Short mmCIF file of C-alpha atoms and ligand atoms in Angstrom, two decimals:
data_model
loop_
_atom_site.label_atom_id
_atom_site.label_comp_id
_atom_site.label_asym_id
_atom_site.label_seq_id
_atom_site.Cartn_x
_atom_site.Cartn_y
_atom_site.Cartn_z
CA MET A 1 103.01 142.48 121.56
CA GLU A 2 101.29 140.03 123.67
CA THR A 3 104.11 138.19 125.96
CA LEU A 4 103.17 134.85 127.51
CA GLY A 5 104.95 134.93 131.12
CA ASN A 6 106.57 131.65 131.04
CA GLY A 7 104.34 130.56 128.33
CA LEU A 8 104.07 127.76 126.25
CA LEU A 9 102.85 128.49 122.99
CA ILE A 10 101.58 125.72 120.87
CA VAL A 11 100.81 126.19 117.05
CA GLY A 12 98.72 124.09 115.40
CA ALA A 13 95.22 122.88 117.37
CA GLY A 14 94.90 119.11 116.01
CA HIS A 15 95.73 115.92 117.38
CA ALA A 16 99.19 116.65 118.68
CA GLY A 17 98.82 120.39 119.70
CA SER A 18 95.83 119.13 121.80
CA GLU A 19 97.55 116.48 123.70
CA LEU A 20 100.60 118.28 124.13
CA ALA A 21 98.69 121.41 125.68
CA VAL A 22 97.07 118.93 128.35
CA ALA A 23 100.06 116.60 129.06
CA ALA A 24 102.21 119.75 129.86
CA ARG A 25 99.84 120.78 132.40
CA GLN A 26 99.38 117.45 133.89
CA GLY A 27 103.22 116.94 133.82
CA GLY A 28 103.48 120.13 135.85
CA TRP A 29 104.22 123.40 133.53
CA ALA A 30 102.96 126.16 135.58
CA GLY A 31 102.86 129.05 133.24
CA ARG A 32 100.51 130.14 130.73
CA ILE A 33 99.68 127.44 127.89
CA VAL A 34 98.03 128.76 124.74
CA LEU A 35 96.74 126.61 121.92
CA LEU A 36 96.65 128.41 118.75
CA GLY A 37 95.37 127.03 115.44
CA ASP A 38 93.85 128.15 112.14
CA GLU A 39 90.94 126.55 112.50
CA CYS A 40 87.43 127.85 114.10
CA VAL A 41 86.20 124.68 116.13
CA VAL A 42 86.97 122.50 119.30
CA PRO A 43 90.01 120.29 118.29
CA TYR A 44 88.58 117.30 116.82
CA GLN A 45 89.49 113.93 115.79
CA ARG A 46 90.30 113.23 111.80
CA PRO A 47 89.87 109.53 111.44
CA PRO A 48 86.25 109.87 111.36
CA LEU A 49 86.17 112.22 108.84
CA SER A 50 86.64 109.61 106.03
CA LYS A 51 84.59 106.71 108.11
CA ALA A 52 81.90 107.60 110.74
CA TYR A 53 81.42 111.40 109.95
CA LEU A 54 81.05 110.70 106.39
CA LEU A 55 78.56 107.96 106.45
CA GLY A 56 76.39 110.30 108.65
CA LYS A 57 77.00 107.95 111.74
CA ALA A 58 79.06 110.12 113.74
CA ASP A 59 77.87 114.25 114.79
CA VAL A 60 80.29 117.20 115.00
CA GLU A 61 79.97 116.94 118.95
CA ALA A 62 81.20 113.18 118.75
CA LEU A 63 84.19 114.42 116.66
CA ALA A 64 85.96 116.63 119.74
CA LEU A 65 89.28 115.41 120.92
CA ARG A 66 88.05 116.44 124.68
CA PRO A 67 85.10 118.73 125.58
CA ALA A 68 86.13 122.53 125.43
CA THR A 69 85.99 122.58 129.62
CA ALA A 70 88.81 120.11 129.52
CA TYR A 71 90.87 122.98 128.17
CA GLN A 72 89.30 125.39 130.69
CA ALA A 73 90.15 122.63 133.54
CA ALA A 74 93.97 122.49 132.20
CA ARG A 75 93.94 126.49 132.28
CA VAL A 76 94.91 125.97 128.47
CA GLU A 77 93.95 129.07 126.43
CA LEU A 78 92.53 128.45 122.95
CA LEU A 79 93.14 130.94 120.50
CA GLN A 80 91.04 129.94 117.25
CA GLY A 81 90.95 131.04 113.86
CA ALA A 82 94.66 132.67 114.52
CA ARG A 83 97.12 131.42 111.80
CA LEU A 84 101.35 131.39 112.36
CA VAL A 85 103.05 133.25 109.40
CA ALA A 86 106.30 133.54 111.13
CA ILE A 87 108.65 132.81 113.66
CA ASP A 88 111.70 135.30 114.69
CA ARG A 89 113.78 132.63 116.88
CA THR A 90 116.07 135.21 118.17
CA ALA A 91 113.44 137.56 119.24
CA ARG A 92 111.53 134.54 120.47
CA THR A 93 108.28 135.74 118.72
CA VAL A 94 105.67 134.37 116.38
CA THR A 95 103.63 136.53 113.94
CA LEU A 96 100.00 135.49 113.06
CA ALA A 97 98.11 136.14 109.70
CA ASP A 98 96.55 139.42 111.33
CA GLY A 99 99.82 140.90 112.47
CA ALA A 100 99.75 140.36 115.79
CA THR A 101 103.27 139.52 117.74
CA LEU A 102 103.35 136.75 120.62
CA ARG A 103 106.02 136.34 122.68
CA TYR A 104 106.97 132.60 123.91
CA ASP A 105 109.30 130.83 126.08
CA LYS A 106 108.45 127.55 124.48
CA LEU A 107 107.42 127.48 121.33
CA ALA A 108 105.61 123.65 119.90
CA LEU A 109 104.97 123.70 116.46
CA CYS A 110 102.18 121.06 116.04
CA THR A 111 100.68 122.06 112.32
CA GLY A 112 100.53 118.72 110.58
CA GLY A 113 99.91 118.47 107.13
CA ARG A 114 97.27 119.73 104.02
CA PRO A 115 96.74 117.30 101.01
CA ARG A 116 98.88 117.24 98.17
CA PRO A 117 97.09 119.08 95.16
CA PHE A 118 95.87 117.20 92.39
CA VAL A 119 97.46 118.77 88.93
CA CYS A 120 96.37 117.66 85.85
CA GLU A 121 94.95 119.13 82.48
CA GLY A 122 92.04 120.43 82.37
CA ILE A 123 92.19 121.52 86.27
CA ASP A 124 92.77 125.49 86.77
CA ALA A 125 94.69 125.84 89.99
CA GLN A 126 93.65 129.24 90.47
CA HIS A 127 89.74 128.20 89.77
CA PRO A 128 89.54 124.84 91.05
CA PRO A 129 86.41 122.62 89.69
CA THR A 130 83.65 122.84 92.63
CA ASN A 131 83.26 119.31 92.77
CA LEU A 132 86.80 118.92 93.63
CA PHE A 133 87.78 117.73 97.01
CA TYR A 134 90.59 116.59 99.16
CA LEU A 135 89.58 115.43 102.89
CA ARG A 136 91.63 116.64 105.53
CA THR A 137 89.44 118.96 107.70
CA LEU A 138 85.86 118.85 108.73
CA ALA A 139 84.80 121.61 106.38
CA ASP A 140 86.22 119.46 103.63
CA ALA A 141 84.29 116.51 104.89
CA ASP A 142 81.19 118.71 104.98
CA GLY A 143 81.81 119.33 101.39
CA ILE A 144 81.99 116.02 100.27
CA ARG A 145 79.10 115.15 102.68
CA ALA A 146 76.73 117.52 100.75
CA SER A 147 77.35 116.38 97.48
CA LEU A 148 77.35 112.79 98.01
CA SER A 149 73.63 111.18 97.23
CA PRO A 150 72.87 107.76 96.37
CA ASP A 151 72.69 108.56 92.87
CA ALA A 152 76.34 110.53 92.45
CA HIS A 153 79.12 108.91 90.75
CA VAL A 154 82.02 109.62 92.71
CA VAL A 155 85.68 109.37 91.34
CA VAL A 156 88.26 108.89 93.95
CA VAL A 157 91.83 109.34 92.83
CA GLY A 158 94.54 107.66 94.86
CA GLY A 159 94.17 104.14 96.44
CA GLY A 160 95.56 104.80 99.73
CA TYR A 161 93.96 104.87 103.03
CA VAL A 162 91.90 108.13 103.24
CA GLY A 163 91.09 107.10 99.31
CA LEU A 164 89.81 103.59 100.26
CA GLU A 165 88.04 104.83 103.09
CA VAL A 166 85.93 107.09 101.30
CA ALA A 167 84.93 104.91 98.69
CA ALA A 168 83.93 102.31 101.18
CA SER A 169 81.92 105.38 103.11
CA ALA A 170 80.36 106.31 99.32
CA ARG A 171 79.63 102.91 98.48
CA GLY A 172 78.05 102.66 102.01
CA LEU A 173 75.54 105.85 101.24
CA GLY A 174 74.79 103.89 97.81
CA ALA A 175 76.99 106.17 95.46
CA ARG A 176 78.61 104.72 92.63
CA VAL A 177 82.45 104.88 92.86
CA THR A 178 85.72 104.68 90.71
CA VAL A 179 88.91 104.57 92.34
CA VAL A 180 92.03 105.31 90.14
CA GLU A 181 95.22 104.66 91.28
CA ALA A 182 98.48 104.88 89.51
CA GLN A 183 100.44 102.12 90.86
CA ALA A 184 100.00 98.28 90.48
CA ARG A 185 97.96 97.87 93.37
CA VAL A 186 95.79 100.01 95.95
CA LEU A 187 97.86 100.68 99.59
CA ALA A 188 101.01 99.98 97.46
CA ARG A 189 103.11 102.38 99.66
CA VAL A 190 101.96 100.90 103.17
CA ALA A 191 100.99 97.65 102.58
CA GLY A 192 102.19 94.10 101.17
CA THR A 193 100.80 92.47 97.89
CA GLU A 194 98.42 90.03 99.73
CA VAL A 195 96.65 93.07 101.64
CA SER A 196 96.47 95.26 98.36
CA ARG A 197 95.04 92.20 96.57
CA PHE A 198 92.63 91.30 99.61
CA TYR A 199 91.23 95.05 99.73
CA GLU A 200 91.18 95.14 95.80
CA SER A 201 88.47 91.90 96.00
CA VAL A 202 86.33 93.44 98.97
CA HIS A 203 85.90 96.77 97.26
CA ARG A 204 85.22 95.37 94.38
CA GLU A 205 82.48 92.51 95.79
CA ALA A 206 81.21 95.95 97.24
CA GLY A 207 80.64 97.50 93.57
CA VAL A 208 83.48 99.57 93.42
CA GLU A 209 85.42 100.00 90.42
CA ILE A 210 89.26 99.55 91.28
CA LEU A 211 91.60 100.79 88.18
CA THR A 212 95.11 99.97 89.18
CA GLY A 213 98.35 101.24 86.93
CA THR A 214 95.92 103.51 85.74
CA GLY A 215 96.63 107.31 85.84
CA VAL A 216 94.49 110.34 85.35
CA GLU A 217 95.51 112.09 82.16
CA ARG A 218 93.13 115.02 81.96
CA VAL A 219 89.46 115.93 83.15
CA THR A 220 86.60 117.59 81.28
CA CYS A 221 85.15 120.35 83.15
CA GLU A 222 81.74 122.59 82.26
CA ASP A 223 80.46 125.29 84.13
CA GLY A 224 83.36 125.26 86.51
CA ARG A 225 82.70 121.29 87.39
CA ILE A 226 84.34 118.22 86.44
CA VAL A 227 82.15 116.02 84.54
CA ALA A 228 84.68 113.12 83.65
CA VAL A 229 87.95 111.96 84.21
CA HIS A 230 90.13 110.29 81.23
CA CYS A 231 92.29 107.53 82.61
CA SER A 232 95.59 106.44 81.03
CA ASN A 233 94.02 103.07 80.25
CA GLY A 234 91.55 105.16 77.48
CA GLN A 235 88.53 105.40 80.07
CA ARG A 236 86.41 108.20 80.18
CA VAL A 237 84.75 107.69 83.72
CA PRO A 238 81.81 110.32 84.03
CA ALA A 239 82.00 112.09 87.60
CA ASP A 240 79.63 114.27 89.74
CA LEU A 241 82.37 114.35 92.13
CA VAL A 242 85.82 113.92 92.43
CA VAL A 243 87.93 113.51 95.62
CA ALA A 244 91.73 113.23 95.78
CA GLY A 245 93.64 111.44 98.25
CA ILE A 246 96.92 111.44 96.75
CA GLY A 247 99.20 111.97 100.02
CA MET A 248 100.13 115.11 102.25
CA LEU A 249 102.50 117.85 102.36
CA PRO A 250 103.92 118.78 105.84
CA ASN A 251 102.81 122.37 106.94
CA ILE A 252 106.20 123.49 107.60
CA GLU A 253 106.98 126.80 105.52
CA ALA A 254 107.27 129.11 108.83
CA ALA A 255 109.61 126.11 110.32
CA VAL A 256 111.26 126.42 107.11
CA ALA A 257 111.97 130.17 106.57
CA ALA A 258 113.31 130.21 110.42
CA GLY A 259 116.00 127.42 109.41
CA LEU A 260 114.10 124.71 111.22
CA ALA A 261 113.13 122.43 108.68
CA GLY A 262 113.78 121.02 105.10
CA GLU A 263 111.44 120.11 102.71
CA GLY A 264 110.69 116.65 104.08
CA GLY A 265 109.81 117.68 107.83
CA ILE A 266 110.60 119.30 110.73
CA PRO A 267 113.97 116.90 112.13
CA VAL A 268 112.77 116.26 115.81
CA ASP A 269 114.57 113.48 118.04
CA GLU A 270 113.15 111.13 120.37
CA LEU A 271 112.01 114.02 123.07
CA ALA A 272 110.60 116.00 120.03
CA ARG A 273 113.36 118.28 120.56
CA THR A 274 114.30 120.44 117.38
CA ALA A 275 117.62 122.23 116.48
CA ASP A 276 116.48 125.13 118.81
CA PRO A 277 116.15 124.25 122.50
CA ASP A 278 113.33 126.61 123.02
CA ILE A 279 111.33 124.79 120.33
CA VAL A 280 109.41 121.32 119.90
CA ALA A 281 107.60 119.75 117.11
CA ALA A 282 105.10 116.97 116.99
CA GLY A 283 103.01 115.16 114.34
CA ASP A 284 102.46 114.81 110.78
CA ASN A 285 104.80 117.72 110.33
CA THR A 286 108.15 116.32 111.69
CA LEU A 287 110.94 113.95 110.67
CA GLN A 288 111.94 112.09 113.85
CA HIS A 289 115.11 110.45 114.33
CA HIS A 290 113.45 106.72 115.54
CA VAL A 291 115.51 104.99 117.68
CA LEU A 292 113.73 101.62 117.04
CA TYR A 293 114.74 101.88 113.56
CA ASN A 294 117.78 104.18 113.64
CA ARG A 295 117.00 106.09 110.74
CA GLU A 296 114.56 109.47 110.04
CA LEU A 297 110.73 108.63 109.65
CA ARG A 298 107.77 111.05 109.08
CA LEU A 299 104.77 108.99 110.16
CA GLU A 300 101.54 110.11 109.40
CA SER A 301 99.05 108.74 112.21
CA VAL A 302 97.29 109.76 115.34
CA PRO A 303 99.10 107.22 117.83
CA ASN A 304 102.72 108.81 116.76
CA ALA A 305 101.17 112.34 116.84
CA LEU A 306 99.95 111.33 120.54
CA GLU A 307 103.14 109.67 121.54
CA GLN A 308 105.40 112.69 120.05
CA ALA A 309 103.62 115.20 121.95
CA ARG A 310 103.57 113.30 125.04
CA ALA A 311 107.25 113.08 124.89
CA ALA A 312 107.50 117.05 124.08
CA ALA A 313 105.44 117.44 126.90
CA SER A 314 107.51 115.58 129.49
CA TRP A 315 110.99 117.00 128.22
CA LEU A 316 109.33 120.92 128.66
CA CYS A 317 108.26 119.78 132.43
CA GLY A 318 111.67 118.73 133.01
CA LYS A 319 110.77 114.57 133.20
CA PRO A 320 112.02 113.27 130.11
CA LYS A 321 110.43 110.25 128.51
CA PRO A 322 111.83 109.43 125.23
CA ASN A 323 108.84 108.27 122.52
CA HIS A 324 110.34 104.55 121.47
CA SER A 325 106.99 103.31 120.29
CA VAL A 326 106.66 100.62 117.60
CA PRO A 327 104.82 102.84 114.82
CA TRP A 328 100.92 101.46 114.61
CA PHE A 329 98.14 102.59 112.19
CA TRP A 330 94.34 101.69 111.76
CA SER A 331 91.83 101.77 108.87
CA ASP A 332 88.33 101.16 108.74
CA GLN A 333 86.51 99.90 105.80
CA TYR A 334 83.03 98.04 105.67
CA ASP A 335 83.17 95.83 108.59
CA LEU A 336 86.81 95.66 108.51
CA LYS A 337 89.24 96.79 110.92
CA LEU A 338 92.85 97.09 109.71
CA GLN A 339 95.72 97.56 112.27
CA MET A 340 99.35 97.74 111.13
CA ALA A 341 102.25 97.94 113.78
CA GLY A 342 105.84 97.85 112.66
CA LEU A 343 107.14 98.75 109.38
CA SER A 344 107.39 96.00 106.41
CA GLN A 345 110.47 97.75 104.56
CA GLY A 346 112.91 95.66 103.95
CA HIS A 347 110.96 92.31 104.43
CA ASP A 348 111.78 89.38 102.34
CA ARG A 349 108.43 87.55 102.85
CA CYS A 350 104.91 88.21 103.80
CA VAL A 351 103.15 85.08 105.23
CA LEU A 352 99.35 84.91 106.13
CA ARG A 353 97.80 83.03 109.20
CA GLY A 354 94.49 82.66 108.69
CA ASP A 355 92.33 82.87 105.49
CA PRO A 356 91.54 86.22 103.91
CA ALA A 357 88.22 84.61 102.66
CA SER A 358 87.03 84.45 106.30
CA ARG A 359 87.75 88.39 106.68
CA SER A 360 89.65 87.78 109.62
CA PHE A 361 93.58 86.98 109.23
CA CYS A 362 96.92 88.31 109.78
CA ALA A 363 99.78 89.14 107.03
CA PHE A 364 103.38 89.04 108.80
CA TYR A 365 106.19 90.65 107.26
CA LEU A 366 109.70 88.99 107.80
CA GLN A 367 113.38 89.32 106.95
CA GLY A 368 114.54 86.03 107.29
CA ASN A 369 112.87 84.82 110.62
CA ARG A 370 113.06 88.19 112.25
CA LEU A 371 109.43 89.75 112.69
CA LEU A 372 109.11 93.29 111.21
CA ALA A 373 105.22 94.10 111.04
CA ILE A 374 102.05 93.09 110.89
CA ASP A 375 98.78 94.00 109.29
CA ALA A 376 95.87 92.62 111.31
CA ILE A 377 92.20 92.53 109.64
CA ASN A 378 89.61 91.76 112.35
CA ARG A 379 92.38 90.50 114.46
CA PRO A 380 92.54 92.78 117.14
CA GLY A 381 94.14 90.36 119.75
CA ASP A 382 96.93 89.08 117.68
CA PHE A 383 97.55 92.84 116.76
CA MET A 384 98.07 93.39 120.33
CA LEU A 385 100.67 90.67 121.11
CA THR A 386 102.57 91.47 117.91
CA ARG A 387 102.66 95.41 118.48
CA ARG A 388 104.12 94.64 122.07
CA ALA A 389 106.29 92.04 120.94
CA LEU A 390 107.60 94.31 118.20
CA ALA A 391 109.23 96.70 120.69
CA GLN A 392 111.93 94.01 120.81
CA SER A 393 113.60 91.89 118.29
CA VAL A 394 111.34 89.01 117.56
CA VAL A 395 112.53 86.09 115.78
CA VAL A 396 109.73 83.26 114.58
CA ASP A 397 109.66 79.89 113.03
CA VAL A 398 107.57 80.73 110.04
CA GLU A 399 106.07 77.58 109.38
CA GLN A 400 104.31 77.56 113.12
CA LEU A 401 103.28 81.23 112.34
CA THR A 402 100.99 79.99 109.39
CA ASP A 403 99.72 77.03 111.67
CA GLU A 404 96.67 78.41 113.76
CA THR A 405 96.77 75.61 116.30
CA VAL A 406 100.10 76.76 117.60
CA PRO A 407 99.24 79.91 119.84
CA LEU A 408 100.31 82.96 118.40
CA LYS A 409 102.04 84.02 122.04
CA GLU A 410 103.64 80.98 122.00
CA LEU A 411 105.51 82.02 118.72
CA LEU A 412 106.55 85.66 119.32
CA VAL A 413 109.90 85.02 121.26
CA ILE A 414 112.22 87.56 122.03
CA SER A 415 115.36 86.96 120.39
CA ALA A 416 119.12 87.72 122.24
CA ALA A 417 119.50 90.45 119.91
CA SER A 418 116.75 92.48 121.24
CA THR A 419 119.09 93.58 123.85
CA THR A 420 120.33 95.94 121.66
CA GLY A 421 116.88 97.47 121.40
CA LYS A 422 117.14 97.39 117.84
CA PRO A 423 114.68 94.98 116.05
C1 FAD B 501 90.54 111.77 106.33
C2 FAD B 501 91.71 110.91 107.17
C3 FAD B 501 91.18 109.95 108.05
C4 FAD B 501 92.69 109.55 108.83
N1 FAD B 501 92.29 107.97 109.66
C5 FAD B 501 93.49 107.66 110.20
C6 FAD B 501 93.03 106.59 110.63
O1 FAD B 501 92.36 105.79 110.74
N2 FAD B 501 94.30 106.20 111.92
C7 FAD B 501 95.20 107.37 112.02
O2 FAD B 501 96.03 106.70 112.85
N3 FAD B 501 95.00 108.42 111.25
C8 FAD B 501 94.39 109.00 110.56
N4 FAD B 501 94.78 109.76 109.62
C9 FAD B 501 95.81 110.48 109.93
C10 FAD B 501 95.90 111.56 111.47
O3 FAD B 501 94.72 112.09 111.26
C11 FAD B 501 97.23 112.39 111.61
O4 FAD B 501 98.02 111.87 111.32
C12 FAD B 501 96.79 113.41 112.52
O5 FAD B 501 95.80 114.10 112.34
C13 FAD B 501 97.87 114.16 112.72
O6 FAD B 501 98.17 115.03 113.79
P1 FAD B 501 98.76 116.73 114.21
O7 FAD B 501 98.54 117.18 115.21
O8 FAD B 501 100.26 116.47 113.62
O9 FAD B 501 97.95 117.32 112.68
P2 FAD B 501 96.41 117.73 112.79
O10 FAD B 501 95.47 116.61 113.36
O11 FAD B 501 96.41 117.77 111.09
O12 FAD B 501 96.59 119.18 113.26
C14 FAD B 501 97.31 120.22 112.64
C15 FAD B 501 96.59 121.20 112.93
O13 FAD B 501 97.46 122.80 112.89
C16 FAD B 501 96.75 123.84 112.10
N5 FAD B 501 97.52 124.58 111.45
C17 FAD B 501 98.14 124.18 110.23
N6 FAD B 501 99.08 125.49 110.33
C18 FAD B 501 98.89 126.24 110.70
C19 FAD B 501 99.37 127.25 111.19
N7 FAD B 501 100.06 127.98 110.06
N8 FAD B 501 98.73 128.52 112.20
C20 FAD B 501 97.96 127.84 113.04
N9 FAD B 501 97.77 126.55 112.90
C21 FAD B 501 97.70 125.66 111.75
C22 FAD B 501 95.80 122.88 111.15
O14 FAD B 501 94.59 123.46 110.76
C23 FAD B 501 94.93 121.73 112.01
O15 FAD B 501 94.09 122.05 112.51
C24 FAD B 501 93.99 110.24 109.04
C25 FAD B 501 93.80 111.64 108.17
C26 FAD B 501 92.57 112.02 107.62
C27 FAD B 501 92.74 113.27 106.99
#
């Protein structure tokens, strides 16, 4: 058994793990830091996988979160191709898939998630079709890229961010694209109706066939490949490849077995602490109690992974800085940069500032006159102003919000209620 002297063992070398390792060293962690991950590449950014990388506009080197030398400089030991399978909290050890055991002083679980499997009639889960793809890893993106040609017909199952970004990139490469979405509109889980309709029209103008309110009933396979997707509206869509983007499952099996997590993720507080004082967790695998909203949230975004990782590092280094950041996210499709901040759940109206036809506008989500969230399309300035304001409780004059002659910063008035710290 290997013992890490005063060692911090970080499991999962993605956005959260890489950030935590470097932040812990910068924060003064004096002992060993081992960053262990089951992939065999230097920790890389996932967002470009559905965007620049799929389009061939970024190579593997450009994806690296930081150069390999940055880990050496921070004395972070990278252990690649190593998979955690079990945690013994009493002995403070972890077991790896190859049987090796490591003893830790502090453990950080940053294992992210994996794509939700696409199950339907015609798909043999034991022998999945060779042209059925998911998109989470570099290897997944390479598989899609190798199958994407201008004459290919791509069927994307799921009209969420990943699905729509793949659709935009595939169109950019000249492929024929059909998106099949079971909900009544694309982005139904994350955006308001106006923004969904805007994205549907943008994709249709770009030549993507968007089928909403339509499920996949079955697929037809020949020689281990899907050749057609049969939809609930009776349509048979021929397919050269199928990309399923139907959500994510957190990688929490070892944490569940160790009594640290239930189904939805590993519960953590604002310092990314789990129920075990020696274990923190950060990123897509966590269910965090968010002080701004006073409830449990599982957020799947790079900014969240980074903020939680920094909070975890601050606590491990004895200089606690809780994470109270406003959730935010971005998505790039065609020439459109969508940036969203806040949580729109519970809004009773959505107002637009700017004209969607100009491809530059904001959707503001409100409860009464209290601002909850923003979706900004090609409006980085408005996004930044609003994101900052959302950290407080903001009340707005809704009529003026739609009037572009009134500067936004004059409208974002912090209400007296903000002293409670709750929006
Ligand atoms: C295609 C795509 C596009 C995206 N676009 C955006 C975007 O535009 N904006 C945005 O904010 N977010 C985006 N996201 C989401 C963002 O990438 C995630 O929220 C972020 O990667 C979460 O970081 P993480 O460290 O929690 O998980 P990950 O980055 O997934 O890292 C987890 C790592 O842990 C490893 N691991 C898992 N289990 C084990 C184990 N048992 N042992 C060892 N290692 C293990 C995994 O292999 C992985 O390397 C996108 C995601 C995808 C897939």
